[in-house]
Coordinates of N, CA, C and O and ligand atoms in Angstrom, one line a residue:
M1 N 101.5 138.5 92.0 CA 100.2 138.6 91.3 C 100.4 138.2 89.8 O 99.4 137.6 89.3
T2 N 101.6 138.3 89.3 CA 101.8 138.0 87.9 C 101.4 136.6 87.6 O 100.7 136.3 86.6
Y3 N 101.7 135.7 88.5 CA 101.4 134.2 88.4 C 99.9 134.0 88.2 O 99.5 133.4 87.2
Y4 N 99.1 134.7 89.0 CA 97.7 134.5 89.0 C 97.1 135.1 87.7 O 96.2 134.5 87.1
W5 N 97.6 136.3 87.3 CA 97.1 136.8 86.0 C 97.4 136.0 84.8 O 96.6 135.7 83.9
L6 N 98.7 135.4 84.8 CA 99.1 134.5 83.8 C 98.2 133.3 83.7 O 97.8 132.9 82.6
K7 N 98.0 132.7 84.9 CA 97.2 131.5 84.9 C 95.7 131.8 84.5 O 95.1 131.0 83.8
A8 N 95.2 132.9 85.0 CA 93.8 133.3 84.6 C 93.7 133.4 83.0 O 92.8 132.8 82.4
G9 N 94.7 134.1 82.4 CA 94.7 134.3 81.0 C 94.9 133.0 80.3 O 94.2 132.7 79.3
H10 N 95.8 132.1 80.8 CA 96.0 130.8 80.2 C 94.8 130.0 80.2 O 94.5 129.4 79.2
I11 N 94.1 129.9 81.3 CA 92.8 129.1 81.3 C 91.8 129.7 80.4 O 91.1 128.9 79.7
I12 N 91.6 131.0 80.4 CA 90.6 131.6 79.5 C 90.9 131.2 78.0 O 90.0 130.7 77.3
F13 N 92.1 131.4 77.6 CA 92.4 131.1 76.2 C 92.5 129.6 75.9 O 92.2 129.1 74.8
M14 N 92.7 128.8 76.9 CA 92.7 127.3 76.8 C 91.2 126.9 76.5 O 91.0 126.1 75.6
V15 N 90.3 127.6 77.2 CA 88.9 127.3 76.9 C 88.5 127.7 75.5 O 87.8 126.9 74.8
F16 N 88.9 128.9 75.0 CA 88.6 129.3 73.7 C 89.2 128.3 72.7 O 88.5 127.9 71.7
W17 N 90.5 127.9 72.9 CA 91.1 127.0 72.0 C 90.4 125.6 71.9 O 90.1 125.1 70.8
M18 N 90.0 125.1 73.1 CA 89.3 123.9 73.1 C 87.9 124.0 72.5 O 87.5 123.1 71.7
A19 N 87.3 125.1 72.6 CA 86.0 125.3 72.0 C 86.1 125.3 70.5 O 85.3 124.6 69.8
G20 N 87.2 125.9 70.0 CA 87.5 125.9 68.5 C 87.8 124.5 68.0 O 87.3 124.1 67.0
L21 N 88.5 123.7 68.9 CA 88.9 122.4 68.5 C 87.7 121.4 68.5 O 87.6 120.4 67.8
F22 N 86.7 121.8 69.3 CA 85.4 121.0 69.4 C 84.5 121.3 68.2 O 83.9 120.5 67.6
M23 N 84.6 122.6 67.8 CA 83.7 123.1 66.7 C 84.2 122.6 65.3 O 83.4 122.3 64.4
L24 N 85.5 122.7 65.1 CA 86.1 122.4 63.7 C 85.6 121.0 63.2 O 85.1 121.0 62.0
P25 N 85.8 119.9 63.9 CA 85.3 118.6 63.3 C 83.8 118.6 63.0 O 83.4 118.0 62.0
R26 N 83.1 119.3 63.8 CA 81.6 119.3 63.5 C 81.3 120.2 62.2 O 80.5 119.8 61.4
Q27 N 82.0 121.2 62.1 CA 81.8 122.0 60.8 C 82.3 121.2 59.6 O 81.6 121.2 58.6
M28 N 83.3 120.4 59.8 CA 83.8 119.5 58.7 C 82.8 118.4 58.4 O 82.6 118.1 57.2
L29 N 82.1 118.0 59.4 CA 81.0 117.0 59.2 C 79.9 117.6 58.3 O 79.4 116.9 57.3
Y30 N 79.5 118.8 58.6 CA 78.5 119.5 57.8 C 79.0 119.7 56.3 O 78.3 119.4 55.4
L31 N 80.3 120.1 56.2 CA 80.8 120.3 54.9 C 80.9 119.0 54.1 O 80.7 118.9 52.9
H32 N 81.2 117.9 54.8 CA 81.3 116.6 54.2 C 80.1 116.2 53.4 O 80.2 115.6 52.3
S33 N 78.9 116.5 53.9 CA 77.6 116.2 53.2 C 77.2 117.2 52.2 O 76.2 117.1 51.5
A34 N 78.0 118.3 52.1 CA 77.6 119.4 51.1 C 78.3 119.0 49.8 O 79.4 118.5 49.7
T35 N 77.6 119.3 48.6 CA 78.2 119.1 47.3 C 79.3 120.0 47.1 O 79.2 121.2 47.2
P36 N 80.5 119.5 46.7 CA 81.6 120.4 46.4 C 81.3 121.5 45.4 O 80.6 121.2 44.4
G37 N 81.6 122.7 45.7 CA 81.4 123.8 44.8 C 80.0 124.4 44.9 O 79.7 125.4 44.3
S38 N 79.2 123.8 45.8 CA 77.8 124.3 46.0 C 77.8 125.6 46.9 O 78.8 125.8 47.6
P39 N 76.7 126.4 46.9 CA 76.6 127.5 47.8 C 76.8 127.1 49.3 O 77.4 127.8 50.1
E40 N 76.2 125.9 49.6 CA 76.3 125.4 51.0 C 77.8 125.2 51.3 O 78.2 125.5 52.4
A41 N 78.6 124.5 50.4 CA 80.0 124.3 50.7 C 80.7 125.6 50.8 O 81.6 125.7 51.8
A42 N 80.4 126.6 50.0 CA 81.0 127.9 50.1 C 80.7 128.6 51.5 O 81.6 129.2 52.1
E43 N 79.5 128.4 52.0 CA 79.1 128.9 53.3 C 79.9 128.3 54.4 O 80.4 129.0 55.3
W44 N 80.1 126.9 54.3 CA 80.9 126.3 55.4 C 82.4 126.7 55.3 O 83.1 126.8 56.3
D45 N 82.9 127.0 54.0 CA 84.2 127.5 53.8 C 84.4 128.8 54.6 O 85.3 129.0 55.3
R46 N 83.4 129.7 54.4 CA 83.4 131.0 55.0 C 83.4 130.9 56.6 O 84.3 131.5 57.3
R47 N 82.5 130.0 57.1 CA 82.4 129.8 58.5 C 83.7 129.2 59.1 O 84.2 129.7 60.2
M48 N 84.3 128.3 58.4 CA 85.6 127.7 58.9 C 86.7 128.7 58.9 O 87.6 128.7 59.8
G49 N 86.7 129.5 57.9 CA 87.7 130.6 57.8 C 87.6 131.5 59.0 O 88.7 131.8 59.7
L50 N 86.4 131.9 59.4 CA 86.2 132.7 60.6 C 86.7 132.0 61.8 O 87.4 132.6 62.7
L51 N 86.3 130.7 62.0 CA 86.7 130.0 63.2 C 88.2 129.9 63.3 O 88.7 130.1 64.4
R52 N 88.9 129.7 62.2 CA 90.3 129.6 62.2 C 91.0 130.9 62.6 O 91.8 131.0 63.5
K53 N 90.5 132.0 61.9 CA 91.2 133.3 62.0 C 90.8 134.0 63.4 O 91.7 134.6 64.0
M54 N 89.5 133.8 63.8 CA 89.1 134.6 65.0 C 89.3 133.8 66.3 O 89.4 134.4 67.3
I55 N 89.3 132.5 66.2 CA 89.3 131.7 67.5 C 90.5 130.8 67.5 O 91.4 130.9 68.4
L56 N 90.7 129.9 66.6 CA 91.7 128.8 66.7 C 93.1 129.3 66.8 O 93.8 129.0 67.7
T57 N 93.5 130.1 65.7 CA 94.9 130.5 65.6 C 95.3 131.4 66.8 O 96.3 131.2 67.5
P58 N 94.5 132.5 67.0 CA 94.8 133.4 68.1 C 94.9 132.7 69.5 O 95.9 132.9 70.2
S59 N 93.9 131.8 69.8 CA 94.0 131.2 71.1 C 95.1 130.2 71.2 O 95.7 130.1 72.3
L60 N 95.4 129.5 70.2 CA 96.6 128.6 70.2 C 97.8 129.4 70.6 O 98.6 128.9 71.5
I61 N 98.0 130.5 69.9 CA 99.3 131.3 70.2 C 99.3 131.8 71.7 O 100.3 131.7 72.4
V62 N 98.1 132.4 72.1 CA 98.1 132.9 73.5 C 98.3 131.8 74.6 O 99.0 132.0 75.5
V63 N 97.6 130.6 74.3 CA 97.8 129.5 75.3 C 99.3 129.1 75.4 O 99.8 129.0 76.6
W64 N 100.0 129.0 74.3 CA 101.4 128.7 74.3 C 102.2 129.7 75.0 O 103.1 129.4 75.9
V65 N 102.0 131.0 74.7 CA 102.8 132.1 75.2 C 102.6 132.2 76.7 O 103.6 132.2 77.5
L66 N 101.3 132.2 77.2 CA 101.1 132.3 78.6 C 101.5 131.0 79.4 O 102.0 131.0 80.5
G67 N 101.3 129.8 78.7 CA 101.7 128.6 79.3 C 103.2 128.5 79.5 O 103.7 128.1 80.6
L68 N 104.0 128.9 78.5 CA 105.5 128.9 78.7 C 105.9 130.0 79.7 O 106.8 129.7 80.5
A69 N 105.2 131.1 79.7 CA 105.5 132.1 80.8 C 105.2 131.6 82.2 O 106.0 131.8 83.1
L70 N 104.1 130.9 82.3 CA 103.8 130.2 83.6 C 104.8 129.2 83.9 O 105.3 129.2 85.1
A71 N 105.2 128.4 83.0 CA 106.2 127.4 83.2 C 107.5 128.0 83.7 O 108.2 127.5 84.7
Y72 N 107.9 129.1 83.1 CA 109.1 129.8 83.5 C 108.9 130.4 85.0 O 109.8 130.2 85.8
T73 N 107.8 130.9 85.2 CA 107.5 131.5 86.5 C 107.6 130.5 87.7 O 108.1 130.8 88.7
I74 N 107.0 129.3 87.4 CA 107.0 128.3 88.6 C 108.2 127.3 88.4 O 108.2 126.4 89.2
G75 N 109.0 127.5 87.4 CA 110.1 126.5 87.3 C 109.7 125.1 86.9 O 110.2 124.1 87.4
A76 N 108.7 125.1 86.0 CA 108.1 123.8 85.7 C 108.9 122.9 84.7 O 108.7 121.7 84.6
F77 N 109.9 123.5 84.1 CA 110.6 122.8 83.1 C 111.4 121.5 83.6 O 111.7 120.6 82.8
S78 N 111.6 121.5 84.9 CA 112.3 120.3 85.5 C 111.3 119.3 86.1 O 111.7 118.3 86.7
Q79 N 110.0 119.5 86.0 CA 109.0 118.7 86.6 C 108.4 117.7 85.7 O 108.0 118.0 84.6
G80 N 108.2 116.5 86.2 CA 107.7 115.3 85.3 C 106.3 115.6 84.7 O 106.1 115.4 83.6
W81 N 105.4 116.1 85.6 CA 104.0 116.4 85.1 C 104.0 117.3 83.9 O 103.2 117.2 83.0
F82 N 105.0 118.3 84.0 CA 105.0 119.3 82.9 C 105.6 118.7 81.6 O 105.1 119.0 80.5
H83 N 106.5 117.8 81.7 CA 107.1 117.1 80.5 C 105.9 116.3 79.9 O 105.7 116.4 78.6
A84 N 105.2 115.6 80.7 CA 104.0 114.8 80.1 C 103.0 115.7 79.5 O 102.5 115.4 78.4
K85 N 102.7 116.8 80.2 CA 101.7 117.8 79.7 C 102.2 118.4 78.4 O 101.4 118.5 77.4
L86 N 103.5 118.7 78.3 CA 104.0 119.3 77.1 C 103.8 118.4 75.9 O 103.5 118.8 74.8
L87 N 104.1 117.1 76.1 CA 104.0 116.1 75.1 C 102.5 116.0 74.6 O 102.3 116.0 73.4
L88 N 101.6 116.0 75.5 CA 100.2 116.0 75.1 C 99.7 117.2 74.4 O 99.0 117.2 73.4
V89 N 100.2 118.4 74.8 CA 99.8 119.6 74.2 C 100.5 119.8 72.8 O 99.9 120.3 71.9
L90 N 101.7 119.2 72.7 CA 102.3 119.1 71.3 C 101.5 118.3 70.4 O 101.2 118.6 69.2
A91 N 100.9 117.1 70.9 CA 100.1 116.3 70.1 C 98.8 117.0 69.8 O 98.3 116.9 68.6
L92 N 98.3 117.8 70.7 CA 97.0 118.6 70.4 C 97.3 119.7 69.4 O 96.5 119.9 68.5
T93 N 98.5 120.3 69.4 CA 98.8 121.3 68.5 C 99.0 120.7 67.1 O 98.6 121.2 66.1
G94 N 99.6 119.4 67.0 CA 99.7 118.7 65.8 C 98.4 118.4 65.2 O 98.1 118.5 64.0
Y95 N 97.5 117.9 66.1 CA 96.1 117.6 65.7 C 95.4 118.9 65.1 O 94.8 118.8 64.0
H96 N 95.6 120.0 65.7 CA 95.1 121.3 65.2 C 95.5 121.5 63.8 O 94.7 121.7 62.9
G97 N 96.8 121.4 63.6 CA 97.4 121.7 62.2 C 96.9 120.7 61.2 O 96.6 121.0 60.1
W98 N 96.8 119.4 61.6 CA 96.4 118.4 60.7 C 95.0 118.5 60.3 O 94.6 118.4 59.1
M99 N 94.1 118.8 61.3 CA 92.7 119.0 61.0 C 92.5 120.2 60.1 O 91.6 120.2 59.2
V100 N 93.2 121.3 60.3 CA 93.1 122.5 59.4 C 93.5 122.1 58.0 O 92.8 122.5 57.0
S101 N 94.5 121.3 57.9 CA 95.0 120.9 56.5 C 93.9 120.0 55.9 O 93.6 120.1 54.7
Q102 N 93.3 119.1 56.6 CA 92.2 118.2 56.1 C 91.0 119.1 55.7 O 90.4 118.8 54.6
A103 N 90.7 120.1 56.5 CA 89.6 121.0 56.2 C 89.9 121.7 54.8 O 89.0 121.9 54.0
R104 N 91.1 122.2 54.6 CA 91.5 122.9 53.4 C 91.3 121.9 52.2 O 90.8 122.3 51.1
R105 N 91.6 120.6 52.4 CA 91.5 119.7 51.3 C 90.0 119.5 51.0 O 89.6 119.3 49.8
M106 N 89.2 119.5 52.0 CA 87.7 119.3 51.8 C 87.1 120.5 51.1 O 86.3 120.4 50.2
I107 N 87.6 121.7 51.4 CA 87.2 122.9 50.7 C 87.5 122.9 49.2 O 86.8 123.4 48.4
D108 N 88.6 122.2 48.9 CA 89.0 122.0 47.5 C 88.2 120.9 46.8 O 88.4 120.6 45.7
G109 N 87.3 120.3 47.6 CA 86.4 119.3 47.0 C 86.7 117.9 47.3 O 86.0 117.0 46.9
Q110 N 87.9 117.7 48.0 CA 88.2 116.3 48.3 C 87.5 115.9 49.6 O 86.9 116.7 50.3
R111 N 87.4 114.6 49.8 CA 86.8 114.1 51.1 C 87.8 113.1 51.7 O 87.6 111.9 51.6
P112 N 88.9 113.6 52.2 CA 90.0 112.7 52.7 C 89.6 111.8 53.8 O 90.2 110.7 54.0
L113 N 88.6 112.2 54.6 CA 88.2 111.4 55.8 C 86.7 111.1 55.6 O 85.9 111.9 55.1
T114 N 86.4 109.9 56.1 CA 84.9 109.5 56.0 C 84.2 110.2 57.2 O 84.9 110.7 58.1
E115 N 82.9 110.2 57.2 CA 82.1 110.8 58.3 C 82.5 110.1 59.6 O 82.6 110.8 60.6
R116 N 82.6 108.8 59.5 CA 82.9 108.0 60.8 C 84.3 108.5 61.3 O 84.4 108.7 62.5
Q117 N 85.3 108.6 60.4 CA 86.6 109.0 60.9 C 86.5 110.5 61.5 O 87.2 110.7 62.5
L118 N 85.7 111.3 60.9 CA 85.6 112.7 61.4 C 85.0 112.7 62.8 O 85.4 113.4 63.7
R119 N 84.0 111.8 63.0 CA 83.3 111.7 64.3 C 84.4 111.2 65.3 O 84.5 111.8 66.4
L120 N 85.2 110.2 65.0 CA 86.1 109.6 65.9 C 87.2 110.7 66.2 O 87.5 110.9 67.4
W121 N 87.8 111.3 65.2 CA 88.8 112.3 65.4 C 88.3 113.5 66.2 O 89.0 114.2 66.9
G122 N 87.0 113.7 66.1 CA 86.3 114.9 66.8 C 86.4 114.7 68.3 O 86.3 115.7 69.0
E123 N 86.6 113.4 68.8 CA 86.7 113.2 70.2 C 88.1 113.3 70.8 O 88.3 113.4 72.0
F124 N 89.1 113.4 69.9 CA 90.5 113.4 70.3 C 90.7 114.6 71.3 O 91.4 114.4 72.4
P125 N 90.3 115.9 71.0 CA 90.6 117.0 71.9 C 90.1 116.8 73.3 O 90.7 117.1 74.3
A126 N 88.9 116.2 73.5 CA 88.3 115.9 74.8 C 89.1 115.0 75.6 O 89.4 115.2 76.8
F127 N 89.6 114.0 74.9 CA 90.5 112.9 75.6 C 91.8 113.6 76.1 O 92.2 113.4 77.2
I128 N 92.4 114.4 75.2 CA 93.6 115.1 75.7 C 93.4 116.1 76.8 O 94.1 116.2 77.8
L129 N 92.3 116.8 76.7 CA 91.9 117.8 77.7 C 91.8 117.1 79.1 O 92.4 117.6 80.1
A130 N 91.2 116.0 79.1 CA 91.0 115.3 80.4 C 92.4 114.9 81.0 O 92.6 115.2 82.2
L131 N 93.3 114.4 80.2 CA 94.6 114.0 80.6 C 95.4 115.2 81.1 O 96.0 115.2 82.2
V132 N 95.3 116.3 80.3 CA 96.1 117.5 80.6 C 95.7 118.1 81.9 O 96.5 118.5 82.8
V133 N 94.4 118.2 82.1 CA 93.9 118.9 83.4 C 94.2 118.0 84.6 O 94.7 118.6 85.6
V134 N 94.2 116.7 84.5 CA 94.6 115.8 85.6 C 96.1 116.1 85.9 O 96.5 116.3 87.1
L135 N 96.9 116.1 84.9 CA 98.3 116.3 85.0 C 98.6 117.6 85.7 O 99.4 117.7 86.7
V136 N 98.0 118.7 85.3 CA 98.4 120.0 85.8 C 97.8 120.3 87.1 O 98.3 121.1 87.9
V137 N 96.6 119.7 87.5 CA 96.0 120.0 88.8 C 96.5 119.0 89.8 O 96.8 119.4 90.9
V138 N 96.5 117.7 89.5 CA 97.0 116.7 90.5 C 98.5 116.6 90.5 O 99.0 116.3 91.6
K139 N 99.2 116.9 89.4 CA 100.6 116.8 89.4 C 101.1 115.4 89.9 O 101.8 115.4 90.9
P140 N 100.7 114.3 89.3 CA 100.9 112.9 89.9 C 102.4 112.5 90.0 O 102.8 111.6 90.7
F141 N 103.2 113.2 89.2 CA 104.6 112.9 89.2 C 105.5 114.1 88.8 O 104.9 115.1 88.3
Ligands
HEM201 C1 100.2 125.0 75.1 C2 101.1 124.8 76.0 C3 100.9 124.8 77.5 C4 101.8 125.1 78.4 C5 103.3 125.4 78.2 C6 101.2 125.1 79.7 C7 101.8 125.3 81.0 C8 101.1 125.5 82.1 C9 101.7 125.8 83.4 C10 103.2 126.0 83.7 C11 100.7 126.0 84.3 C12 100.8 126.4 85.8 C13 100.7 125.2 86.7 C14 100.6 125.6 88.1 O1 100.3 126.7 88.4 O2 100.8 124.8 89.0 C15 99.5 125.7 83.6 C16 98.2 125.7 84.2 C17 97.2 125.2 83.7 N1 97.1 124.7 82.4 FE1 98.4 124.8 80.9 N2 99.8 124.8 79.5 C18 99.6 124.6 78.2 C19 98.5 124.3 77.6 C20 97.4 123.9 78.2 C21 96.2 123.2 77.7 C22 96.1 122.9 76.2 C23 95.4 123.0 78.7 C24 94.1 122.3 78.6 C25 93.7 121.5 77.6 C26 95.9 123.5 79.9 C27 95.3 123.5 81.1 C28 95.8 124.1 82.2 C29 95.1 124.3 83.5 C30 93.6 123.9 83.8 C31 95.9 125.0 84.4 C32 95.6 125.5 85.8 C33 96.0 124.4 86.8 C34 95.9 124.9 88.2 O3 95.1 125.7 88.5 O4 96.6 124.3 89.1 N3 97.2 124.1 79.6 N4 99.7 125.4 82.3

């Protein structure tokens, strides 16, 4: 039963993490059009702080812990699909960290990314999600 509870928890927190990764670029888009130092910018700073502390960081940690426990349980470390999945999830984790650092620069009043770049980067998690789910459900190699 442990395997099924691990997988259930893994999928639940994966959904929370993905929801957070979909929301962050959109909050950054709203902040982008706010005047630095304005009450509106301060409000988006508060909202992004809540998103990071309540959803993004906790779910990132739980997805990794339960994912590695699952991998240990089913002996996935020697399987090709898992190697490819791990690479994609490392890229997604890197994206998470990079976007949080860009958000911090925006809160300081900088605008390191254009609105167009924010929209394009906002699609990255969905692209990775599709690849990861195919890898872990179909296990093509
Ligand atoms: C963060 C590091 C992650 C690790 C180490 C990991 C590892 C695993 C492992 C070993 C399984 C069990 C596969 C099986 O039962 O056959 C699994 C299941 C799953 N993982 Fe992850 N995973 C991670 C992140 C993610 C992410 C980010 C997503 C989606 C974006 C994801 C989606 C899934 C899904 C949908 C399943 C269930 C597949 C099924 O029912 O057959 N995982 N994961």
